[in-house]
Amino acid sequence: MMQFLKPGMFTTVQDLGRKGLSHLGFGPGGVMDKSSAIKANLALGNDENAALLEITLFGPRIKFTEDRRIALGGGKAKVFVDGEPKTEIVFEVKQGEVLDIPILENGCRGYLAIEGGIDVPEVFGAKSTLSHAAIGGFEGRALVKGDVLKAAKIEEGERTTVELKPLKLASNPQLKCRQGPEFDWFSNEDKVKFLTGTYTVSQNTNRMGMRLEGLQVFTEGEGSMFSSALIPGVVQIPHDGNPILILRDGPTAGGYPRIVVVDESELDVLAQLRPGDKLGFEYLD
Amino acid sequence: MSFSFQPYGQRACILQWKDRNPMDILEELNHFSDTIRDAKIPDLEELIPAYDSLSLIFKEKLPDQKELQAKLRKLYKSSQKVKKEYSLVQIPVCYLGEHAPDIHSLSKMRGLSIEEIIKLHSQTVYRVSMTGFYPGFIYLQGLNRKLVTRRKISPKLSVQSGAIGIGGAQTGMYSLATPGGWNIIGRCPVKLLSPKGESLLPIAPGDYVWFKPVSEEKFIELSASDEVGNYEWKKRPFQE
């Protein structure tokens, strides 16, 4: 078992998310940086979909009541065990020891995988926390001080593990994108402005979406539309011209014009950006 | 009449009926969605019907576009119109005070008094076009033309749960406290979404709803009765 002495800024139980419920408003959700989470699980021989902890910028302090191997993926974490600094990213925490992850030194999200995975019930086909709907994960919410999580039983038998390497972070990433359904509602001038401009990640960024600051773009005419499907990675342009990038916990429908959609792999890159970081777009069509 | 087909990012496509009135194609879209679902297209993960569009999201990437399009057009032709049963659901709404943060600005923009807004909004039977956005959000069609109001310049970071809003020619209800860009003119005291109950939502696309105005006192009363699980939705079979 793991006792949370300190929860961290926004620590949630996640897996690879849900499927087939978008038409009800339950988007895919799940870990924000899929590849980092999968690698952390595989380093322990876990199933790639095993439930693990997603840490945001400031991590938790956890007392272990049993020996467990752990793996740390995603942004580089500062780690202490019983107050002693630790440099490995895959190691065993012994019974009674306190694992402390005060801060991520780079990136925005870290993954703490536990051998066997975290034992939480499946809700609508997944273990991931959807905090705005208060479902999944541990009691449908981010962890708080005093919470106790159970680690799942470790299955007997031979397991293969994959070496975990520190995450390489892209600075000023250029996100591969394709045109969104309302791309042609924008003038050529504004399309160029958007696709060649540099944007800054706003403070108003979370698992649902990322607001971007930089050049404003506007649709021609009134631009009022009926609401229609949103998918993670789509960029909406509200009437104030400031882009909003929809992320994994984001809405499944919306009515602001959709200028572009970034490629699937870019969602992992986005997951590691902090407010203040810069990004741009690379148009593929 | 048929739909336009457009890829939507790396792994999705969107079918749009831009020349049709969403009021006229709702049942057609409903049946087409069922047909697509039954066809079990490989790697199709999500199917999201909306007012005048239908989006299909695939597992990793969009299959061959020509083939997919041909298949969908064939399914569309074969999609049978089956008579479905729909319900009329009454939704209590308080259009007053803190429950209606944008009703004054809407009143100014539309040149209508608060009483007129309440009357126009509550004396209509709406049809549920779609659900989604966030869990439990219901999108309605049938908004009186006098109430059509543009979405906010920029969405608010949080809208209260149960909020009733107007976004363009649409009206609808936020079941959860989430970000939102619609103009909020009232609030329902009862939770629509019950992830722990047998059915997620008492309302589905195609159903009808009407809003019953309630006082601030009644709001508190209904909210308290919902809190202890005593509220029962007023729902009956309905046909236009």
Coordinates of C-alpha atoms in Angstrom, one line a residue:
Chain A
M1 CA 0.0 0.0 0.0
M2 CA 1.0 3.6 -0.6
Q3 CA 0.1 6.3 1.9
F4 CA 0.1 9.8 0.6
L5 CA 1.9 12.1 3.0
K6 CA 1.7 14.9 0.4
P7 CA -0.4 14.7 -2.8
G8 CA 1.6 17.0 -5.1
M9 CA 0.1 19.6 -7.4
F10 CA -2.3 17.4 -9.4
T11 CA -1.6 13.7 -9.1
T12 CA -4.1 11.3 -10.6
V13 CA -4.4 7.6 -11.4
Q14 CA -4.5 7.1 -15.1
D15 CA -4.3 4.4 -17.7
L16 CA -4.6 4.6 -21.5
G17 CA -8.2 5.9 -21.3
R18 CA -11.7 5.1 -22.6
K19 CA -13.2 4.2 -25.9
G20 CA -16.6 4.5 -27.5
L21 CA -18.2 7.0 -25.2
S22 CA -17.4 10.3 -26.9
H23 CA -21.0 10.7 -28.1
L24 CA -22.0 10.9 -24.5
G25 CA -19.3 13.4 -23.6
F26 CA -16.8 11.1 -22.1
G27 CA -13.7 11.7 -24.2
P28 CA -10.8 9.4 -24.3
G29 CA -8.9 10.8 -21.3
G30 CA -6.1 8.7 -19.9
V31 CA -2.4 9.6 -19.6
M32 CA -1.5 12.9 -21.3
D33 CA 1.9 11.6 -22.4
K34 CA 1.1 8.1 -23.7
S35 CA 4.6 7.1 -24.8
S36 CA 6.2 8.0 -21.5
A37 CA 3.6 6.2 -19.5
I38 CA 3.8 3.1 -21.6
K39 CA 7.6 3.0 -21.3
A40 CA 7.4 3.4 -17.5
N41 CA 5.0 0.4 -17.3
L42 CA 7.1 -1.7 -19.7
A43 CA 10.2 -1.0 -17.6
L44 CA 8.6 -3.0 -14.8
G45 CA 7.2 -5.7 -17.0
N46 CA 3.7 -4.3 -16.5
D47 CA 0.9 -4.3 -19.1
E48 CA 1.2 -1.1 -21.0
N49 CA -2.3 -0.2 -19.9
A50 CA -1.6 -0.7 -16.2
A51 CA -2.9 2.1 -13.9
L52 CA -0.1 4.4 -12.8
L53 CA 0.2 7.9 -11.3
E54 CA 0.4 11.0 -13.4
I55 CA 2.3 13.8 -11.7
T56 CA 2.0 17.5 -12.7
L57 CA 5.1 19.7 -12.0
F58 CA 5.2 19.0 -8.3
G59 CA 5.0 15.4 -7.2
P60 CA 3.8 13.5 -4.1
R61 CA 5.5 12.2 -1.0
I62 CA 4.5 8.5 -0.4
K63 CA 5.1 6.0 2.3
F64 CA 5.3 2.5 1.1
T65 CA 4.0 -0.3 3.4
E66 CA 5.5 -3.1 1.2
D67 CA 8.5 -3.6 -1.1
R68 CA 7.7 -2.5 -4.7
R69 CA 9.7 -1.7 -7.7
I70 CA 8.8 1.6 -9.3
A71 CA 9.7 3.3 -12.6
L72 CA 9.7 7.1 -13.3
G73 CA 8.9 8.2 -16.8
G74 CA 8.0 11.5 -18.5
G75 CA 9.6 14.7 -17.2
K76 CA 12.7 14.3 -15.2
A77 CA 11.8 14.0 -11.5
K78 CA 13.9 15.1 -8.5
V79 CA 13.7 12.0 -6.3
F80 CA 14.5 11.3 -2.7
V81 CA 14.1 8.0 -0.7
D82 CA 14.0 8.7 3.1
G83 CA 15.6 12.0 2.4
E84 CA 18.5 10.6 0.3
P85 CA 18.7 11.8 -3.3
K86 CA 18.2 9.1 -6.0
T87 CA 19.5 9.1 -9.5
E88 CA 18.1 5.8 -10.9
I89 CA 14.7 5.9 -12.6
V90 CA 13.9 2.2 -12.0
F91 CA 14.4 0.9 -8.5
E92 CA 12.8 -0.8 -5.5
V93 CA 11.2 1.2 -2.6
K94 CA 11.4 -0.9 0.6
Q95 CA 8.6 -1.3 3.1
G96 CA 8.5 1.7 5.4
E97 CA 10.5 3.9 3.1
V98 CA 9.3 7.3 2.0
L99 CA 9.5 8.2 -1.7
D100 CA 9.5 12.0 -2.3
I101 CA 9.2 13.6 -5.7
P102 CA 9.2 17.4 -4.8
I103 CA 9.4 18.7 -8.4
L104 CA 9.9 17.8 -12.0
E105 CA 13.2 19.4 -13.3
N106 CA 11.9 19.5 -16.8
G107 CA 8.7 18.7 -18.7
C108 CA 5.3 19.1 -17.2
R109 CA 4.2 15.5 -16.5
G110 CA 5.9 12.6 -14.8
Y111 CA 4.7 9.0 -14.5
L112 CA 5.2 6.9 -11.5
A113 CA 4.6 3.3 -12.4
I114 CA 4.3 0.6 -9.7
E115 CA 5.2 -3.0 -10.3
G116 CA 1.8 -4.7 -10.8
G117 CA 0.0 -1.5 -11.4
I118 CA -2.4 0.5 -9.1
D119 CA -5.5 -1.4 -7.9
V120 CA -8.5 0.8 -8.7
P121 CA -11.8 -0.3 -10.1
E122 CA -12.6 0.1 -13.8
V123 CA -15.3 2.7 -14.6
F124 CA -16.8 2.6 -18.1
G125 CA -14.0 0.4 -19.3
A126 CA -11.0 2.3 -17.9
K127 CA -9.2 3.1 -14.7
S128 CA -8.3 6.7 -15.6
T129 CA -9.5 9.6 -13.5
L130 CA -11.9 12.0 -15.3
S131 CA -11.8 14.6 -12.6
H132 CA -14.4 17.0 -14.1
A133 CA -17.0 14.1 -14.2
A134 CA -15.7 12.8 -10.8
I135 CA -15.3 9.2 -12.1
G136 CA -12.6 6.7 -12.5
G137 CA -9.1 6.5 -10.8
F138 CA -9.2 6.9 -7.1
E139 CA -12.6 8.2 -6.1
G140 CA -12.9 10.2 -9.3
R141 CA -10.5 12.9 -8.2
A142 CA -6.9 14.0 -7.8
L143 CA -5.2 12.5 -4.8
V144 CA -5.1 14.4 -1.4
K145 CA -3.1 14.0 1.7
G146 CA -4.1 10.9 3.7
D147 CA -5.2 8.9 0.6
V148 CA -4.1 5.2 0.6
L149 CA -3.7 3.5 -2.7
K150 CA -3.4 -0.3 -3.2
A151 CA -0.8 -1.8 -5.5
A152 CA -2.3 -4.6 -7.5
K153 CA -1.0 -8.2 -7.0
I154 CA 2.1 -9.0 -9.0
E155 CA 1.4 -11.8 -11.4
E156 CA 3.6 -14.9 -11.1
G157 CA 5.9 -15.9 -13.9
E158 CA 8.5 -14.6 -16.2
R159 CA 8.1 -11.0 -17.4
T160 CA 10.1 -9.1 -19.9
T161 CA 11.1 -5.6 -19.1
V162 CA 12.3 -2.8 -21.4
E163 CA 15.0 -0.5 -20.4
L164 CA 13.7 3.0 -19.5
K165 CA 15.7 5.9 -20.9
P166 CA 15.3 9.5 -19.8
L167 CA 12.8 11.5 -21.9
K168 CA 14.2 13.8 -24.6
L169 CA 12.3 17.0 -24.6
A170 CA 11.8 19.2 -27.7
S171 CA 12.2 22.9 -27.1
N172 CA 10.0 25.2 -29.2
P173 CA 8.3 22.2 -30.9
Q174 CA 6.7 22.6 -34.4
L175 CA 3.6 20.6 -34.2
K176 CA 2.6 18.6 -37.3
C177 CA -0.9 19.5 -38.2
R178 CA -3.6 19.1 -40.9
Q179 CA -6.5 21.2 -41.8
G180 CA -9.6 21.3 -39.5
P181 CA -13.2 21.3 -40.8
E182 CA -13.4 25.1 -40.8
F183 CA -9.9 25.8 -42.1
D184 CA -11.3 27.6 -45.1
W185 CA -13.3 30.0 -43.0
F186 CA -10.0 31.8 -42.4
S187 CA -8.4 34.2 -44.9
N188 CA -5.2 33.2 -46.5
E189 CA -3.5 35.9 -44.6
D190 CA -4.7 34.5 -41.2
K191 CA -3.9 30.9 -42.2
V192 CA -0.3 32.0 -42.9
K193 CA -0.2 34.0 -39.7
F194 CA -1.4 31.0 -37.7
L195 CA 0.8 28.4 -39.3
T196 CA 4.0 30.5 -39.2
G197 CA 3.5 32.2 -35.9
T198 CA 5.0 31.4 -32.5
Y199 CA 2.6 30.8 -29.7
T200 CA 3.1 30.8 -25.9
V201 CA 1.4 28.2 -23.7
S202 CA -1.0 30.2 -21.3
Q203 CA -1.4 29.7 -17.6
N204 CA -4.9 28.5 -18.4
T205 CA -3.8 25.0 -19.4
N206 CA -4.8 21.7 -17.9
R207 CA -5.8 18.2 -19.0
M208 CA -8.8 19.5 -20.9
G209 CA -7.1 22.1 -23.0
M210 CA -4.3 24.5 -23.6
R211 CA -4.9 28.1 -24.3
L212 CA -2.4 29.8 -26.6
E213 CA -1.2 33.3 -26.6
G214 CA 0.3 35.0 -29.6
L215 CA -1.1 36.2 -32.9
Q216 CA -4.8 36.3 -33.0
V217 CA -6.7 35.0 -36.0
F218 CA -10.3 35.5 -37.0
T219 CA -12.8 33.8 -39.2
E220 CA -14.4 35.8 -42.0
G221 CA -18.0 36.9 -41.5
E222 CA -20.1 36.0 -38.5
G223 CA -18.7 32.4 -38.2
S224 CA -21.6 31.0 -36.2
M225 CA -21.8 27.3 -36.5
F226 CA -23.7 24.3 -35.1
S227 CA -21.7 22.4 -32.5
S228 CA -19.8 19.4 -33.9
A229 CA -17.3 16.8 -32.8
L230 CA -14.0 17.7 -31.2
I231 CA -11.0 15.4 -31.0
P232 CA -7.9 15.7 -28.9
G233 CA -5.4 17.8 -30.8
V234 CA -7.9 20.0 -32.6
V235 CA -7.4 23.8 -32.4
Q236 CA -10.5 25.9 -31.9
I237 CA -10.6 29.6 -32.6
P238 CA -13.1 31.5 -30.4
H239 CA -14.3 34.9 -31.4
D240 CA -11.5 36.7 -29.5
G241 CA -9.0 35.1 -31.9
N242 CA -6.9 33.3 -29.3
P243 CA -6.4 29.6 -30.1
I244 CA -7.5 26.8 -27.8
L245 CA -5.9 23.4 -28.2
I246 CA -8.2 20.6 -27.1
L247 CA -6.4 17.9 -25.0
R248 CA -7.3 14.4 -23.9
D249 CA -9.8 15.3 -21.1
G250 CA -11.3 18.0 -23.4
P251 CA -14.8 18.4 -24.7
T252 CA -16.1 16.0 -27.3
A253 CA -18.1 18.7 -29.2
G254 CA -17.8 22.4 -29.6
G255 CA -19.0 25.3 -31.8
Y256 CA -16.0 27.5 -32.3
P257 CA -14.3 27.1 -35.8
R258 CA -11.7 24.4 -35.9
I259 CA -8.6 25.6 -37.8
V260 CA -6.2 22.6 -37.6
V261 CA -5.8 19.3 -36.0
V262 CA -2.3 18.3 -34.7
D263 CA -1.1 14.7 -35.3
E264 CA -1.7 12.1 -32.6
S265 CA 2.0 11.9 -31.6
E266 CA 2.1 15.6 -30.9
L267 CA -0.3 15.1 -28.0
D268 CA 2.6 13.5 -26.1
V269 CA 4.8 16.5 -26.9
L270 CA 2.1 18.9 -25.7
A271 CA 1.7 17.0 -22.5
Q272 CA 5.2 18.0 -21.5
L273 CA 4.9 21.8 -22.2
R274 CA 4.6 24.2 -19.3
P275 CA 2.9 27.6 -19.2
G276 CA 5.3 30.0 -20.8
D277 CA 6.8 27.5 -23.3
K278 CA 6.7 28.3 -27.0
L279 CA 5.3 26.3 -29.8
G280 CA 4.6 26.6 -33.5
F281 CA 2.8 24.6 -36.2
E282 CA 4.0 22.7 -39.3
Y283 CA 1.3 22.2 -41.9
L284 CA 1.3 18.8 -43.6
D285 CA -1.5 18.9 -46.2
Chain B
M1 CA -29.5 14.5 -50.5
S2 CA -26.2 13.4 -49.4
F3 CA -23.3 14.5 -47.2
S4 CA -19.8 15.9 -47.8
F5 CA -16.8 13.9 -46.7
Q6 CA -13.7 15.5 -45.3
P7 CA -10.7 14.0 -43.5
Y8 CA -10.5 15.5 -39.9
G9 CA -6.9 15.2 -38.8
Q10 CA -4.9 12.0 -39.0
R11 CA -7.4 9.5 -37.8
A12 CA -10.9 10.9 -38.2
C13 CA -13.3 12.1 -40.9
I14 CA -16.4 14.3 -40.7
L15 CA -19.5 13.9 -42.8
Q16 CA -21.5 17.1 -43.1
W17 CA -25.0 18.0 -44.3
K18 CA -24.5 21.7 -44.7
D19 CA -27.5 22.3 -47.0
R20 CA -30.0 20.7 -44.6
N21 CA -31.8 22.1 -41.7
P22 CA -30.7 20.1 -38.5
M23 CA -34.4 19.9 -37.5
D24 CA -35.2 17.8 -40.6
I25 CA -32.2 15.5 -40.5
L26 CA -32.1 14.5 -36.8
E27 CA -33.9 11.2 -37.2
E28 CA -32.1 10.4 -40.4
L29 CA -28.7 11.0 -38.6
N30 CA -29.8 8.9 -35.7
H31 CA -30.7 6.0 -38.0
F32 CA -27.5 6.4 -40.0
S33 CA -25.4 6.3 -36.8
D34 CA -27.1 3.1 -35.8
T35 CA -26.5 1.6 -39.2
I36 CA -22.8 2.5 -39.0
R37 CA -22.5 1.1 -35.5
D38 CA -24.1 -2.2 -36.7
A39 CA -21.8 -2.3 -39.7
K40 CA -18.9 -2.8 -37.3
I41 CA -16.3 -1.0 -39.4
P42 CA -12.9 -2.2 -38.4
D43 CA -10.9 0.0 -36.0
L44 CA -13.7 2.5 -35.7
E45 CA -13.4 3.8 -32.1
E46 CA -15.8 6.7 -31.8
L47 CA -18.9 7.8 -33.7
I48 CA -20.1 11.3 -32.8
P49 CA -23.4 12.5 -34.3
A50 CA -24.0 16.3 -34.1
Y51 CA -26.6 18.8 -35.4
D52 CA -25.5 18.7 -39.1
S53 CA -22.5 16.4 -39.0
L54 CA -21.3 12.9 -38.1
S55 CA -17.6 12.3 -37.1
L56 CA -15.9 9.0 -37.2
I57 CA -12.7 8.5 -35.2
F58 CA -10.5 5.5 -36.0
K59 CA -7.9 3.8 -33.9
E60 CA -4.7 4.9 -35.5
K61 CA -5.3 6.3 -38.9
L62 CA -8.0 7.0 -41.3
P63 CA -8.6 3.9 -43.7
D64 CA -8.3 4.4 -47.4
Q65 CA -10.5 7.4 -48.0
K66 CA -12.1 6.3 -51.3
E67 CA -13.1 3.0 -50.0
L68 CA -14.4 4.4 -46.7
Q69 CA -16.4 7.0 -48.5
A70 CA -17.9 4.5 -50.8
K71 CA -18.8 2.2 -47.9
L72 CA -20.4 5.1 -46.0
R73 CA -22.5 6.2 -48.9
K74 CA -23.7 2.7 -49.5
L75 CA -24.6 2.4 -45.8
Y76 CA -26.4 5.8 -45.9
K77 CA -28.5 4.6 -48.8
S78 CA -29.4 1.4 -47.0
S79 CA -30.0 3.1 -43.7
Q80 CA -33.7 2.3 -43.0
K81 CA -35.9 4.8 -41.2
V82 CA -37.2 2.8 -38.2
K83 CA -39.9 4.3 -36.1
K84 CA -38.3 5.0 -32.7
E85 CA -40.0 5.8 -29.4
Y86 CA -39.1 9.2 -28.0
S87 CA -40.0 10.9 -24.7
L88 CA -40.8 14.3 -23.4
V89 CA -38.8 15.3 -20.3
Q90 CA -39.6 18.2 -18.0
I91 CA -36.5 20.1 -16.8
P92 CA -37.0 22.6 -13.9
V93 CA -35.1 25.8 -14.3
C94 CA -34.6 28.8 -12.2
Y95 CA -34.0 31.8 -14.5
L96 CA -33.4 34.2 -11.6
G97 CA -30.6 35.9 -9.6
E98 CA -27.2 34.1 -9.4
H99 CA -28.6 31.2 -11.4
A100 CA -28.8 33.4 -14.5
P101 CA -25.4 35.3 -14.7
D102 CA -25.8 36.3 -18.4
I103 CA -29.5 37.0 -18.6
H104 CA -29.0 40.8 -18.3
S105 CA -26.4 41.0 -21.0
L106 CA -28.6 38.8 -23.2
S107 CA -31.6 41.1 -22.5
K108 CA -29.5 44.1 -23.7
M109 CA -28.2 42.4 -26.8
R110 CA -31.6 41.1 -27.8
G111 CA -33.7 44.1 -26.7
L112 CA -35.9 41.8 -24.7
S113 CA -37.1 42.1 -21.1
I114 CA -36.1 39.3 -18.6
E115 CA -39.7 38.2 -18.5
E116 CA -39.8 38.0 -22.3
I117 CA -36.6 35.9 -22.4
I118 CA -38.0 33.5 -19.7
K119 CA -41.3 33.2 -21.6
L120 CA -39.7 32.6 -25.0
H121 CA -37.2 30.1 -23.6
S122 CA -39.7 28.1 -21.5
Q123 CA -42.7 28.0 -23.8
T124 CA -41.0 25.9 -26.4
V125 CA -40.7 22.1 -26.7
Y126 CA -37.1 21.5 -27.8
R127 CA -35.7 18.4 -29.4
V128 CA -32.4 16.8 -28.2
S129 CA -30.0 17.0 -31.1
M130 CA -27.0 15.5 -29.5
T131 CA -25.3 14.8 -26.2
G132 CA -21.6 15.3 -25.4
F133 CA -19.2 18.2 -25.1
Y134 CA -18.6 17.1 -21.5
P135 CA -20.5 14.2 -19.9
G136 CA -24.2 14.9 -19.6
F137 CA -24.3 18.1 -21.8
I138 CA -27.5 18.1 -23.9
Y139 CA -27.8 20.1 -27.1
L140 CA -31.3 21.3 -28.0
Q141 CA -32.8 22.6 -31.2
G142 CA -35.9 24.7 -31.6
L143 CA -34.6 27.9 -30.0
N144 CA -36.9 30.9 -30.7
R145 CA -35.2 33.1 -33.3
K146 CA -35.4 36.1 -31.1
L147 CA -33.1 34.5 -28.6
V148 CA -30.3 33.5 -31.0
T149 CA -27.2 35.0 -29.5
R150 CA -23.6 34.5 -30.4
R151 CA -21.3 32.4 -28.2
K152 CA -19.1 34.4 -25.8
I153 CA -16.0 36.1 -27.2
S154 CA -13.9 33.6 -25.3
P155 CA -15.2 30.6 -23.2
K156 CA -15.4 31.0 -19.5
L157 CA -13.1 28.7 -17.5
S158 CA -15.9 27.4 -15.4
V159 CA -19.7 27.3 -15.8
Q160 CA -21.8 26.0 -12.9
S161 CA -23.3 22.5 -13.1
G162 CA -26.9 22.5 -14.3
A163 CA -26.4 25.8 -16.2
I164 CA -28.8 26.4 -19.1
G165 CA -27.2 28.4 -21.9
I166 CA -27.7 29.8 -25.4
G167 CA -24.9 29.4 -28.0
G168 CA -25.8 30.7 -31.4
A169 CA -29.1 29.1 -32.6
Q170 CA -28.7 26.4 -29.9
T171 CA -29.8 26.1 -26.3
G172 CA -28.7 23.4 -23.9
M173 CA -27.7 22.3 -20.5
Y174 CA -24.3 21.8 -18.8
S175 CA -24.6 18.9 -16.4
L176 CA -21.1 19.4 -14.9
A177 CA -19.1 22.4 -13.9
T178 CA -16.8 22.7 -16.9
P179 CA -15.4 25.5 -19.1
G180 CA -18.1 26.9 -21.5
G181 CA -18.8 29.7 -23.9
W182 CA -22.6 29.9 -23.9
N183 CA -24.7 32.7 -22.4
I184 CA -26.1 31.3 -19.1
I185 CA -29.7 32.3 -18.5
G186 CA -30.8 29.8 -15.9
R187 CA -29.9 26.7 -13.8
C188 CA -31.5 23.3 -13.2
P189 CA -31.4 22.3 -9.6
V190 CA -31.3 18.6 -10.4
K191 CA -28.4 16.6 -11.6
L192 CA -29.0 15.1 -15.0
L193 CA -26.0 12.8 -15.0
S194 CA -25.9 9.9 -12.7
P195 CA -22.8 7.8 -13.5
K196 CA -23.7 5.5 -10.6
G197 CA -27.3 4.8 -11.8
E198 CA -28.3 2.2 -14.3
S199 CA -28.6 4.7 -17.2
L200 CA -26.1 7.5 -17.6
L201 CA -28.6 10.0 -18.9
P202 CA -32.4 10.1 -18.7
I203 CA -32.3 11.8 -22.1
A204 CA -31.1 10.7 -25.6
P205 CA -30.9 12.4 -29.0
G206 CA -34.4 12.5 -30.5
D207 CA -36.1 13.0 -27.2
Y208 CA -38.0 16.2 -26.4
V209 CA -37.6 18.5 -23.4
W210 CA -39.3 21.6 -22.0
F211 CA -38.2 23.9 -19.3
K212 CA -40.4 24.6 -16.3
P213 CA -39.5 27.9 -14.6
V214 CA -39.2 27.6 -10.8
S215 CA -38.6 30.2 -8.1
E216 CA -35.3 30.5 -6.1
E217 CA -37.0 28.8 -3.1
K218 CA -38.2 25.9 -5.3
F219 CA -34.7 25.6 -6.6
I220 CA -33.3 25.0 -3.1
E221 CA -36.1 22.5 -2.4
L222 CA -35.6 20.5 -5.6
S223 CA -31.8 20.6 -5.2
A224 CA -32.2 19.2 -1.6
S225 CA -34.6 16.4 -2.7
D226 CA -32.1 15.5 -5.5
E227 CA -29.3 15.4 -3.0
V228 CA -31.0 12.6 -1.1
G229 CA -32.0 10.8 -4.3
N230 CA -35.7 11.7 -4.1
Y231 CA -36.1 13.5 -7.4
E232 CA -37.8 11.7 -10.2
W233 CA -37.7 13.0 -13.7
K234 CA -41.1 13.8 -15.2
K235 CA -40.9 11.9 -18.4
R236 CA -43.6 10.5 -20.8
P237 CA -43.8 9.1 -24.3
F238 CA -44.1 11.9 -26.9
Q239 CA -44.7 12.3 -30.6
E240 CA -44.9 15.5 -32.5

